[in-house]
CSV table of C-alpha atoms in Angstrom, one decimal:
chain,number,residue,atom,x,y,z
G,1,UNK,CA,0.0,-0.2,0.2
G,2,UNK,CA,1.1,3.6,-0.8
G,3,UNK,CA,2.0,5.7,2.0
G,4,UNK,CA,-0.4,8.5,0.9
G,5,UNK,CA,-3.2,6.2,1.5
G,6,UNK,CA,-2.2,5.0,4.8
G,7,UNK,CA,-2.0,8.4,6.1
G,8,UNK,CA,-5.4,9.5,4.9
G,9,UNK,CA,-7.4,6.1,6.3
G,10,UNK,CA,-5.5,7.0,9.7
G,11,UNK,CA,-7.0,10.6,9.2
G,12,UNK,CA,-10.3,9.0,9.0
G,13,UNK,CA,-10.3,7.1,11.9
G,14,UNK,CA,-8.8,9.8,14.1
G,15,UNK,CA,-11.4,12.3,13.0
G,16,UNK,CA,-14.5,9.5,13.7
G,17,UNK,CA,-13.0,8.9,17.3
G,18,UNK,CA,-13.0,12.7,18.0
G,19,UNK,CA,-16.7,12.8,16.8
G,20,UNK,CA,-17.8,10.1,19.1
G,21,UNK,CA,-15.7,11.4,22.2
G,22,UNK,CA,-17.7,14.8,21.6
G,23,UNK,CA,-21.2,13.5,21.5
G,24,UNK,CA,-20.9,11.6,24.9
G,25,UNK,CA,-22.0,14.1,27.1
G,26,UNK,CA,-25.1,15.1,25.1
G,27,UNK,CA,-26.1,11.3,24.7
G,28,UNK,CA,-25.7,11.1,28.9
G,29,UNK,CA,-27.6,14.4,29.5
G,30,UNK,CA,-30.6,13.1,27.4
G,31,UNK,CA,-30.7,9.6,29.2
G,32,UNK,CA,-30.5,11.4,32.6
G,33,UNK,CA,-33.5,13.6,31.7
G,34,UNK,CA,-35.6,10.7,30.6
G,35,UNK,CA,-35.3,8.8,33.6
G,36,UNK,CA,-36.0,11.9,35.6
G,37,UNK,CA,-39.2,12.3,33.7
G,38,UNK,CA,-40.1,8.3,34.4
G,39,UNK,CA,-39.4,8.7,38.1
G,40,UNK,CA,-41.8,11.8,38.1
G,41,UNK,CA,-44.5,10.2,36.7
G,42,UNK,CA,-44.4,7.3,39.1
G,43,UNK,CA,-44.3,9.9,41.9
G,44,UNK,CA,-47.5,11.0,40.4
G,45,UNK,CA,-49.1,7.9,40.3
G,46,UNK,CA,-48.6,6.9,43.7
G,47,UNK,CA,-49.9,9.8,44.9
G,48,UNK,CA,-52.8,9.5,43.0
G,49,UNK,CA,-53.5,5.9,44.2
G,50,UNK,CA,-53.1,7.3,48.0
G,51,UNK,CA,-55.6,9.9,47.7
G,52,UNK,CA,-58.2,6.8,46.2
G,53,UNK,CA,-57.7,4.5,49.1
G,54,UNK,CA,-58.4,7.4,51.6
G,55,UNK,CA,-61.6,8.4,50.0
G,56,UNK,CA,-62.7,4.4,49.9
G,57,UNK,CA,-65.0,3.2,52.6
G,58,UNK,CA,-63.4,1.6,55.7
G,59,UNK,CA,-62.8,-2.3,55.6
G,60,UNK,CA,-65.0,-4.4,58.0
G,61,UNK,CA,-64.1,-7.8,59.4
G,62,UNK,CA,-66.6,-10.2,59.0
G,63,UNK,CA,-68.0,-11.4,62.5
G,64,UNK,CA,-66.1,-13.9,64.8
G,65,UNK,CA,-67.8,-16.6,67.2
G,66,UNK,CA,-67.5,-15.9,71.0
G,67,UNK,CA,-68.4,-19.1,72.0
G,68,UNK,CA,-65.7,-20.8,73.7
G,69,UNK,CA,-64.5,-24.5,72.3
G,70,UNK,CA,-64.7,-27.3,74.6
G,71,UNK,CA,-61.4,-27.8,76.0
G,72,UNK,CA,-59.7,-31.1,75.1
G,73,UNK,CA,-59.4,-32.3,78.6
G,74,UNK,CA,-63.2,-32.2,78.7
G,75,UNK,CA,-64.3,-34.4,75.6
G,76,UNK,CA,-67.8,-35.1,75.6
G,77,UNK,CA,-67.4,-38.9,74.2
G,78,UNK,CA,-64.8,-41.4,75.3
G,79,UNK,CA,-64.4,-44.8,74.8
G,80,UNK,CA,-62.6,-46.8,77.2
G,81,UNK,CA,-62.0,-50.5,78.5
G,82,UNK,CA,-60.1,-53.5,80.1
G,83,UNK,CA,-58.7,-56.2,78.1
G,84,UNK,CA,-57.5,-59.2,80.8
G,85,UNK,CA,-56.3,-62.5,79.4
G,86,UNK,CA,-54.3,-65.1,81.0
G,87,UNK,CA,-53.9,-68.9,81.9
G,88,UNK,CA,-55.5,-70.8,84.7
G,89,UNK,CA,-55.5,-73.8,86.7
G,90,UNK,CA,-58.1,-74.7,89.4
G,91,UNK,CA,-59.5,-77.9,90.7
G,92,UNK,CA,-62.9,-77.9,92.1
G,93,UNK,CA,-63.2,-81.8,92.5
G,94,UNK,CA,-63.3,-82.7,88.8
G,95,UNK,CA,-59.7,-83.0,88.6
G,96,UNK,CA,-56.5,-80.3,87.6
G,97,UNK,CA,-57.9,-78.3,84.6
G,98,UNK,CA,-56.1,-75.7,82.8
G,99,UNK,CA,-57.9,-72.8,81.0
G,100,UNK,CA,-57.1,-69.8,78.9
G,101,UNK,CA,-59.4,-67.0,79.4
G,102,UNK,CA,-60.3,-63.8,80.4
G,103,UNK,CA,-61.0,-61.5,83.6
G,104,UNK,CA,-58.6,-63.6,85.6
G,105,UNK,CA,-57.4,-60.6,87.6
G,106,UNK,CA,-59.8,-57.8,86.9
G,107,UNK,CA,-63.1,-58.2,84.8
G,108,UNK,CA,-62.3,-57.1,81.1
G,109,UNK,CA,-64.8,-54.7,79.7
G,110,UNK,CA,-65.4,-51.8,77.2
G,111,UNK,CA,-67.7,-48.9,77.9
G,112,UNK,CA,-68.5,-45.4,76.5
G,113,UNK,CA,-68.4,-42.1,78.8
G,114,UNK,CA,-70.4,-39.0,77.9
G,115,UNK,CA,-69.3,-35.8,79.5
G,116,UNK,CA,-70.9,-32.8,78.1
G,117,UNK,CA,-70.5,-29.2,80.0
G,118,UNK,CA,-73.7,-27.2,80.4
G,119,UNK,CA,-72.4,-24.4,82.5
G,120,UNK,CA,-68.9,-24.1,84.1
G,121,UNK,CA,-70.3,-26.0,87.1
G,122,UNK,CA,-72.8,-28.4,85.7
G,123,UNK,CA,-72.2,-31.2,83.1
G,124,UNK,CA,-74.5,-33.9,81.5
G,125,UNK,CA,-73.1,-37.6,82.1
G,126,UNK,CA,-73.7,-40.6,81.1
G,127,UNK,CA,-72.0,-44.3,80.8
G,128,UNK,CA,-72.9,-47.6,79.4
G,129,UNK,CA,-70.4,-50.5,80.1
G,130,UNK,CA,-70.1,-54.0,79.1
G,131,UNK,CA,-68.4,-57.1,80.5
G,132,UNK,CA,-66.6,-59.0,77.7
G,133,UNK,CA,-65.1,-62.3,77.3
G,134,UNK,CA,-62.0,-62.5,75.3
G,135,UNK,CA,-61.8,-66.2,75.6
G,136,UNK,CA,-65.3,-66.6,73.5
G,137,UNK,CA,-66.1,-63.4,72.2
G,138,UNK,CA,-69.2,-62.9,74.2
G,139,UNK,CA,-70.2,-59.4,75.6
G,140,UNK,CA,-72.8,-58.7,78.5
G,141,UNK,CA,-74.9,-61.1,79.9
G,142,UNK,CA,-75.4,-62.8,76.4
G,143,UNK,CA,-76.8,-66.2,76.6
G,144,UNK,CA,-73.8,-68.5,75.7
G,145,UNK,CA,-73.3,-72.3,76.2
G,146,UNK,CA,-70.1,-72.6,78.8
G,147,UNK,CA,-68.4,-75.6,79.5
G,148,UNK,CA,-70.3,-78.2,81.3
G,149,UNK,CA,-70.1,-77.7,85.3
G,150,UNK,CA,-67.7,-74.4,84.3
G,151,UNK,CA,-70.8,-71.9,84.7
G,152,UNK,CA,-70.1,-69.8,87.7
G,153,UNK,CA,-69.9,-66.3,87.0
G,154,UNK,CA,-67.4,-64.4,89.3
G,155,UNK,CA,-69.1,-61.0,88.1
G,156,UNK,CA,-73.0,-60.5,88.0
G,157,UNK,CA,-71.8,-58.7,84.8
G,158,UNK,CA,-70.0,-61.4,83.5
G,159,UNK,CA,-71.0,-63.6,80.5
G,160,UNK,CA,-73.7,-66.4,82.0
G,161,UNK,CA,-77.3,-66.0,80.8
G,162,UNK,CA,-79.3,-63.2,79.9
G,163,UNK,CA,-79.8,-60.7,77.3
G,164,UNK,CA,-78.0,-57.6,79.2
G,165,UNK,CA,-75.1,-55.9,76.8
G,166,UNK,CA,-74.4,-53.4,79.5
G,167,UNK,CA,-74.3,-55.7,82.5
G,168,UNK,CA,-71.7,-53.9,84.3
G,169,UNK,CA,-73.4,-50.4,84.6
G,170,UNK,CA,-75.4,-48.1,82.3
G,171,UNK,CA,-76.8,-44.5,83.7
G,172,UNK,CA,-77.3,-41.0,83.0
G,173,UNK,CA,-77.7,-37.6,85.1
G,174,UNK,CA,-76.3,-34.4,85.7
G,175,UNK,CA,-73.2,-34.0,87.6
G,176,UNK,CA,-72.1,-30.5,89.6
G,177,UNK,CA,-68.6,-30.2,91.1
G,178,UNK,CA,-70.5,-28.0,93.6
G,179,UNK,CA,-73.8,-30.0,94.4
G,180,UNK,CA,-72.8,-33.5,93.7
G,181,UNK,CA,-74.6,-35.8,91.2
G,182,UNK,CA,-78.0,-37.5,90.3
G,183,UNK,CA,-78.0,-40.4,88.1
G,184,UNK,CA,-80.3,-43.1,86.9
G,185,UNK,CA,-80.1,-46.5,85.8
G,186,UNK,CA,-78.3,-49.7,86.3
G,187,UNK,CA,-75.8,-48.7,89.2
G,188,UNK,CA,-73.3,-49.7,91.6
G,189,UNK,CA,-74.6,-49.8,95.1
G,190,UNK,CA,-72.5,-47.7,97.4
G,191,UNK,CA,-72.0,-50.6,99.7
G,192,UNK,CA,-70.3,-52.8,97.1
G,193,UNK,CA,-68.1,-50.0,96.2
G,194,UNK,CA,-67.1,-49.2,100.2
G,195,UNK,CA,-66.5,-53.1,100.2
G,196,UNK,CA,-63.7,-53.2,97.4
G,197,UNK,CA,-62.4,-49.8,98.6
G,198,UNK,CA,-61.4,-51.8,101.9
G,199,UNK,CA,-59.8,-54.9,101.2
G,200,UNK,CA,-56.5,-55.0,99.7
G,201,UNK,CA,-57.2,-56.9,96.3
G,202,UNK,CA,-60.6,-54.9,95.9
G,203,UNK,CA,-62.2,-56.8,92.9
G,204,UNK,CA,-59.2,-58.8,91.7
G,205,UNK,CA,-57.8,-61.9,91.3
G,206,UNK,CA,-58.7,-64.7,93.8
G,207,UNK,CA,-59.2,-63.8,97.3
G,208,UNK,CA,-61.4,-60.4,97.2
G,209,UNK,CA,-63.6,-60.2,100.2
G,210,UNK,CA,-66.7,-59.2,98.0
G,211,UNK,CA,-66.9,-62.6,96.2
G,212,UNK,CA,-68.1,-64.4,99.4
G,213,UNK,CA,-69.4,-61.5,101.7
G,214,UNK,CA,-72.1,-61.0,99.0
G,215,UNK,CA,-73.6,-64.2,99.7
G,216,UNK,CA,-75.6,-62.5,102.6
G,217,UNK,CA,-77.8,-60.3,100.1
G,218,UNK,CA,-75.3,-57.2,99.9
G,219,UNK,CA,-76.4,-55.5,96.8
G,220,UNK,CA,-73.8,-54.7,93.8
G,221,UNK,CA,-75.2,-53.7,90.8
G,222,UNK,CA,-78.8,-52.3,91.1
G,223,UNK,CA,-81.4,-52.0,88.2
G,224,UNK,CA,-84.0,-49.4,87.9
G,225,UNK,CA,-82.1,-47.4,90.6
G,226,UNK,CA,-81.5,-43.2,91.1
G,227,UNK,CA,-78.6,-42.4,93.0
G,228,UNK,CA,-77.3,-39.1,94.8
G,229,UNK,CA,-73.7,-38.5,94.7
G,230,UNK,CA,-72.3,-35.9,97.3
G,231,UNK,CA,-69.3,-33.9,96.5
G,232,UNK,CA,-66.1,-34.4,99.1
G,233,UNK,CA,-66.7,-32.2,101.8
G,234,UNK,CA,-63.8,-31.9,104.3
G,235,UNK,CA,-62.7,-35.5,103.4
G,236,UNK,CA,-66.4,-36.9,104.0
G,237,UNK,CA,-68.2,-38.1,101.1
G,238,UNK,CA,-71.4,-40.5,100.2
G,239,UNK,CA,-73.9,-41.9,98.1
G,240,UNK,CA,-77.9,-42.4,98.8
G,241,UNK,CA,-79.5,-45.2,96.2
G,242,UNK,CA,-83.2,-45.9,95.6
G,243,UNK,CA,-84.4,-48.4,93.4
G,244,UNK,CA,-88.1,-49.2,92.3
G,245,UNK,CA,-86.8,-52.9,91.7
G,246,UNK,CA,-88.3,-55.1,89.1
G,247,UNK,CA,-91.3,-52.7,88.1
G,248,UNK,CA,-93.7,-55.3,88.5
G,249,UNK,CA,-97.3,-54.4,87.2
G,250,UNK,CA,-99.0,-56.5,89.4
G,251,UNK,CA,-101.6,-56.4,92.0
G,252,UNK,CA,-100.9,-58.8,94.8
G,253,UNK,CA,-98.8,-62.3,94.7
G,254,UNK,CA,-98.6,-63.6,91.0
G,255,UNK,CA,-96.8,-66.8,89.6
G,256,UNK,CA,-93.4,-65.8,87.6
G,257,UNK,CA,-94.5,-67.9,85.1
G,258,UNK,CA,-97.8,-69.7,83.9
G,259,UNK,CA,-97.9,-73.1,86.2
G,260,UNK,CA,-94.8,-72.0,88.1
G,261,UNK,CA,-94.6,-71.9,92.2
G,262,UNK,CA,-92.5,-69.3,92.3
G,263,UNK,CA,-93.9,-65.8,92.9
G,264,UNK,CA,-93.4,-62.3,93.1
G,265,UNK,CA,-95.5,-58.9,93.6
G,266,UNK,CA,-95.0,-55.4,92.6
G,267,UNK,CA,-92.2,-54.5,95.6
G,268,UNK,CA,-89.7,-56.8,94.3
G,269,UNK,CA,-86.5,-55.7,94.2
G,270,UNK,CA,-87.6,-52.4,96.0
G,271,UNK,CA,-84.9,-50.6,98.3
G,272,UNK,CA,-82.7,-48.4,99.5
G,273,UNK,CA,-78.4,-48.5,100.0
G,274,UNK,CA,-76.7,-45.9,102.0
G,275,UNK,CA,-72.8,-45.5,102.3
G,276,UNK,CA,-70.5,-42.7,103.7
G,277,UNK,CA,-67.1,-42.3,104.0
G,278,UNK,CA,-64.3,-40.3,105.3
G,279,UNK,CA,-60.6,-40.0,103.7
G,280,UNK,CA,-57.8,-37.8,105.2
G,281,UNK,CA,-54.1,-38.5,104.2
G,282,UNK,CA,-53.4,-42.4,104.6
G,283,UNK,CA,-56.9,-42.7,106.5
G,284,UNK,CA,-59.8,-44.1,105.3
G,285,UNK,CA,-62.7,-45.1,107.5
G,286,UNK,CA,-66.6,-45.8,105.9
G,287,UNK,CA,-69.9,-47.7,106.9
G,288,UNK,CA,-73.0,-48.6,104.9
G,289,UNK,CA,-76.2,-50.2,105.3
G,290,UNK,CA,-79.0,-51.5,102.9
G,291,UNK,CA,-82.5,-52.6,103.3
G,292,UNK,CA,-84.1,-54.5,99.9
G,293,UNK,CA,-87.1,-56.9,99.3
G,294,UNK,CA,-85.8,-59.9,97.6
G,295,UNK,CA,-87.1,-60.4,94.0
G,296,UNK,CA,-89.2,-63.8,94.2
G,297,UNK,CA,-90.4,-66.4,97.1
G,298,UNK,CA,-91.1,-69.8,96.7
G,299,UNK,CA,-94.5,-71.5,97.3
G,300,UNK,CA,-93.9,-72.5,100.7
G,301,UNK,CA,-92.8,-68.7,102.0
G,302,UNK,CA,-96.0,-66.1,102.4
G,303,UNK,CA,-94.4,-63.5,100.9
G,304,UNK,CA,-91.3,-61.4,99.9
G,305,UNK,CA,-88.3,-61.6,102.3
G,306,UNK,CA,-86.4,-58.4,103.1
G,307,UNK,CA,-82.4,-58.3,102.5
G,308,UNK,CA,-80.7,-55.9,105.0
G,309,UNK,CA,-77.9,-55.3,106.5
G,310,UNK,CA,-74.6,-53.1,107.4
G,311,UNK,CA,-71.0,-53.0,107.0
G,312,UNK,CA,-68.1,-51.0,108.6
G,313,UNK,CA,-64.6,-50.6,106.8
G,314,UNK,CA,-61.3,-48.9,107.0
G,315,UNK,CA,-57.8,-49.0,105.6
G,316,UNK,CA,-54.3,-46.9,106.4
G,317,UNK,CA,-51.4,-46.4,104.5
G,318,UNK,CA,-48.0,-46.7,106.8
G,319,UNK,CA,-46.0,-46.3,103.5
G,320,UNK,CA,-44.2,-49.8,103.6
G,321,UNK,CA,-47.4,-51.3,103.7
G,322,UNK,CA,-51.2,-50.5,103.4
G,323,UNK,CA,-53.5,-52.5,105.7
G,324,UNK,CA,-57.2,-53.3,105.3
G,325,UNK,CA,-60.1,-54.5,107.3
G,326,UNK,CA,-63.9,-55.1,107.0
G,327,UNK,CA,-66.7,-56.2,108.7
G,328,UNK,CA,-70.7,-57.2,107.5
G,329,UNK,CA,-73.6,-58.5,109.0
G,330,UNK,CA,-76.3,-59.8,106.8
G,331,UNK,CA,-80.1,-60.6,107.5
G,332,UNK,CA,-82.5,-61.8,105.3
G,333,UNK,CA,-85.9,-62.5,106.5
G,334,UNK,CA,-89.6,-62.3,106.0
G,335,UNK,CA,-92.4,-64.3,104.4
G,336,UNK,CA,-91.1,-67.2,106.3
G,337,UNK,CA,-87.6,-67.1,104.4
G,338,UNK,CA,-85.8,-68.1,107.6
G,339,UNK,CA,-87.7,-71.5,108.5
G,340,UNK,CA,-88.1,-72.4,104.6
G,341,UNK,CA,-85.3,-71.5,102.1
G,342,UNK,CA,-82.8,-70.6,105.4
G,343,UNK,CA,-80.0,-70.1,103.2
G,344,UNK,CA,-77.4,-67.4,104.8
G,345,UNK,CA,-80.7,-65.8,106.5
G,346,UNK,CA,-78.4,-64.7,109.3
G,347,UNK,CA,-74.5,-63.9,108.7
G,348,UNK,CA,-71.4,-62.1,109.6
G,349,UNK,CA,-68.3,-61.7,107.7
G,350,UNK,CA,-65.0,-60.0,108.2
G,351,UNK,CA,-61.9,-59.6,106.2
G,352,UNK,CA,-58.1,-58.9,106.8
G,353,UNK,CA,-56.0,-57.9,104.1
G,354,UNK,CA,-52.5,-55.9,103.0
G,355,UNK,CA,-50.8,-54.4,100.2
G,356,UNK,CA,-47.2,-54.0,100.1
G,357,UNK,CA,-45.9,-51.1,97.3
G,358,UNK,CA,-42.1,-51.4,96.2
G,359,UNK,CA,-41.5,-49.4,93.1
G,360,UNK,CA,-43.6,-51.0,90.4
G,361,UNK,CA,-44.5,-53.9,92.2
G,362,UNK,CA,-47.2,-54.6,94.3
G,363,UNK,CA,-47.7,-57.9,96.8
G,364,UNK,CA,-51.2,-58.5,97.8
G,365,UNK,CA,-52.6,-61.1,100.8
G,366,UNK,CA,-56.2,-61.2,101.9
G,367,UNK,CA,-58.0,-63.5,104.1
G,368,UNK,CA,-62.0,-63.7,104.6
G,369,UNK,CA,-64.0,-65.6,107.1
G,370,UNK,CA,-67.8,-66.1,106.3
G,371,UNK,CA,-69.9,-67.3,109.0
G,372,UNK,CA,-73.4,-68.4,107.9
G,373,UNK,CA,-75.7,-68.3,111.1
G,374,UNK,CA,-79.0,-69.7,109.6
G,375,UNK,CA,-79.5,-73.5,110.0
G,376,UNK,CA,-77.8,-74.4,106.9
G,377,UNK,CA,-74.6,-73.3,108.7
G,378,UNK,CA,-72.7,-73.0,105.1
G,379,UNK,CA,-69.3,-71.4,106.5
G,380,UNK,CA,-66.2,-70.7,104.6
G,381,UNK,CA,-63.1,-69.3,104.9
G,382,UNK,CA,-61.3,-67.8,101.3
G,383,UNK,CA,-57.5,-66.9,101.0
G,384,UNK,CA,-55.9,-65.3,98.1
G,385,UNK,CA,-52.3,-64.0,97.3
G,386,UNK,CA,-51.1,-61.9,94.1
G,387,UNK,CA,-48.4,-60.0,92.5
G,388,UNK,CA,-48.3,-57.4,89.8
G,389,UNK,CA,-45.6,-55.4,88.2
G,390,UNK,CA,-47.0,-52.3,86.5
G,391,UNK,CA,-45.0,-52.4,83.2
G,392,UNK,CA,-46.8,-48.8,81.9
G,393,UNK,CA,-49.2,-46.5,82.9
G,394,UNK,CA,-52.1,-48.9,81.6
G,395,UNK,CA,-50.5,-52.4,81.6
G,396,UNK,CA,-49.6,-54.7,84.3
G,397,UNK,CA,-48.7,-58.4,84.3
G,398,UNK,CA,-49.9,-60.6,87.6
G,399,UNK,CA,-49.6,-63.9,89.2
G,400,UNK,CA,-52.3,-65.0,91.9
G,401,UNK,CA,-53.1,-67.8,93.9
G,402,UNK,CA,-56.5,-68.4,96.3
G,403,UNK,CA,-58.2,-71.1,98.2
G,404,UNK,CA,-61.5,-71.6,99.2
G,405,UNK,CA,-62.1,-73.5,102.3
G,406,UNK,CA,-65.8,-74.8,102.2
G,407,UNK,CA,-67.2,-76.4,105.6
G,408,UNK,CA,-69.0,-79.7,105.6
G,409,UNK,CA,-72.5,-77.9,104.4
G,410,UNK,CA,-70.8,-75.0,102.2
G,411,UNK,CA,-70.0,-75.6,98.2
G,412,UNK,CA,-68.7,-71.8,97.0
G,413,UNK,CA,-66.6,-71.5,94.1
G,414,UNK,CA,-63.6,-69.7,94.0
G,415,UNK,CA,-64.5,-66.8,92.1
G,416,UNK,CA,-61.5,-64.6,90.3
G,417,UNK,CA,-61.7,-61.0,88.7
G,418,UNK,CA,-64.5,-61.6,86.2
G,419,UNK,CA,-64.9,-64.7,84.2
G,420,UNK,CA,-66.5,-68.1,84.6
G,421,UNK,CA,-64.8,-70.4,86.9
G,422,UNK,CA,-66.2,-74.1,88.2
G,423,UNK,CA,-68.9,-75.1,90.0
G,424,UNK,CA,-68.5,-77.4,93.2
G,425,UNK,CA,-70.7,-80.1,93.1
G,426,UNK,CA,-69.8,-81.4,96.4
G,427,UNK,CA,-70.3,-79.8,99.7
G,428,UNK,CA,-67.2,-79.6,101.8
G,429,UNK,CA,-64.9,-79.7,98.9
G,430,UNK,CA,-62.1,-76.9,98.8
G,431,UNK,CA,-60.9,-75.5,95.8
G,432,UNK,CA,-57.6,-74.0,94.9
G,433,UNK,CA,-56.3,-72.0,92.0
G,434,UNK,CA,-53.6,-70.6,90.3
G,435,UNK,CA,-53.3,-67.9,87.4
G,436,UNK,CA,-50.7,-65.6,85.7
G,437,UNK,CA,-51.9,-62.8,82.9
G,438,UNK,CA,-51.7,-59.4,81.7
G,439,UNK,CA,-54.4,-56.3,82.1
G,440,UNK,CA,-54.4,-53.7,79.4
G,441,UNK,CA,-56.2,-50.3,80.2
G,442,UNK,CA,-57.3,-48.2,77.2
């Protein structure tokens, strides 16, 4: 390339660069001006939006309910139960027998409980509780066919015969923390409850006193009853029960079935039960009394007899050991019962028992002496021991043993917590039993 042409190209490039440099300030000023105009427009738009918002009507939120929800601790409906399964070995006169069953330590059951708050102090309550046999699947007192000579029901609510589903208890009523509770239905008598409170085994395993003391007419579960349960006042509380009985719609004495020599009338089962107890720290003392008409009478008797009696009981917790004592006196008289049927027309019974706690372990022992003062003279002594291990809050394992020592005229079976056990066919025959199992509460 010639030098002239090279110089010409260089000159043109230099002039172009100078032009570009000269134009930069002008371009920068133009862009800044455009940005200022855009910001001014946005500011004006924001001011217009604020003005429009101020002129709009005020926002009113929707109404909110002021009725408080029921606290979780006051659930209206609760399902609960006890599942007790185990193995037992007994000999009631037919040789040693092993069985797999339920209710050895504690009667198996399921139930529904209703607690519906009405005011801060008053709530509606209801309970429907059925006994259940995990060994057979039967519930309540449904009609089943038990094993031969194996139909003695440890509990009146155990499966035996009948059509009661909620045989343990069923009632409804009103409860107040201030004034107590009034309920109606099939309910536990206060006498029965006190008997359990004053025996170390309560209603569990072999050997609890109520299983034999009840022979004297002590009320347990009472149909068609109304109950007032008092609140605790300085440690004192109690229960008053009245029952209209069988609710027979009769006028005078009538046979219970066509051709039957067994009769009844409109007073059948009617009566009262009164119980009171005092609790203060380690001390518990209580007393009860009852008076009920029997439900039937035989043709040789002239009318319904009356079952009456009283009970006193106590417990004291020394810490390393808790001791219990109970005495009960019962009468069945009237309508010639004492001279015709005679059985347990006059009885006296006492029990002594103890419980030793050791961490999660519990050791039990109980002795009950039942004295039949009637002409039949069916005396008996009941012994029971037991051990439980509390695996967790609602689960325990147990081992227990018991012996029913029948006198020459007596034929008491050896009841457990709530299953069907062997019948004693020969008077004077003693019964021994062993059991082991697990109880689960839910």
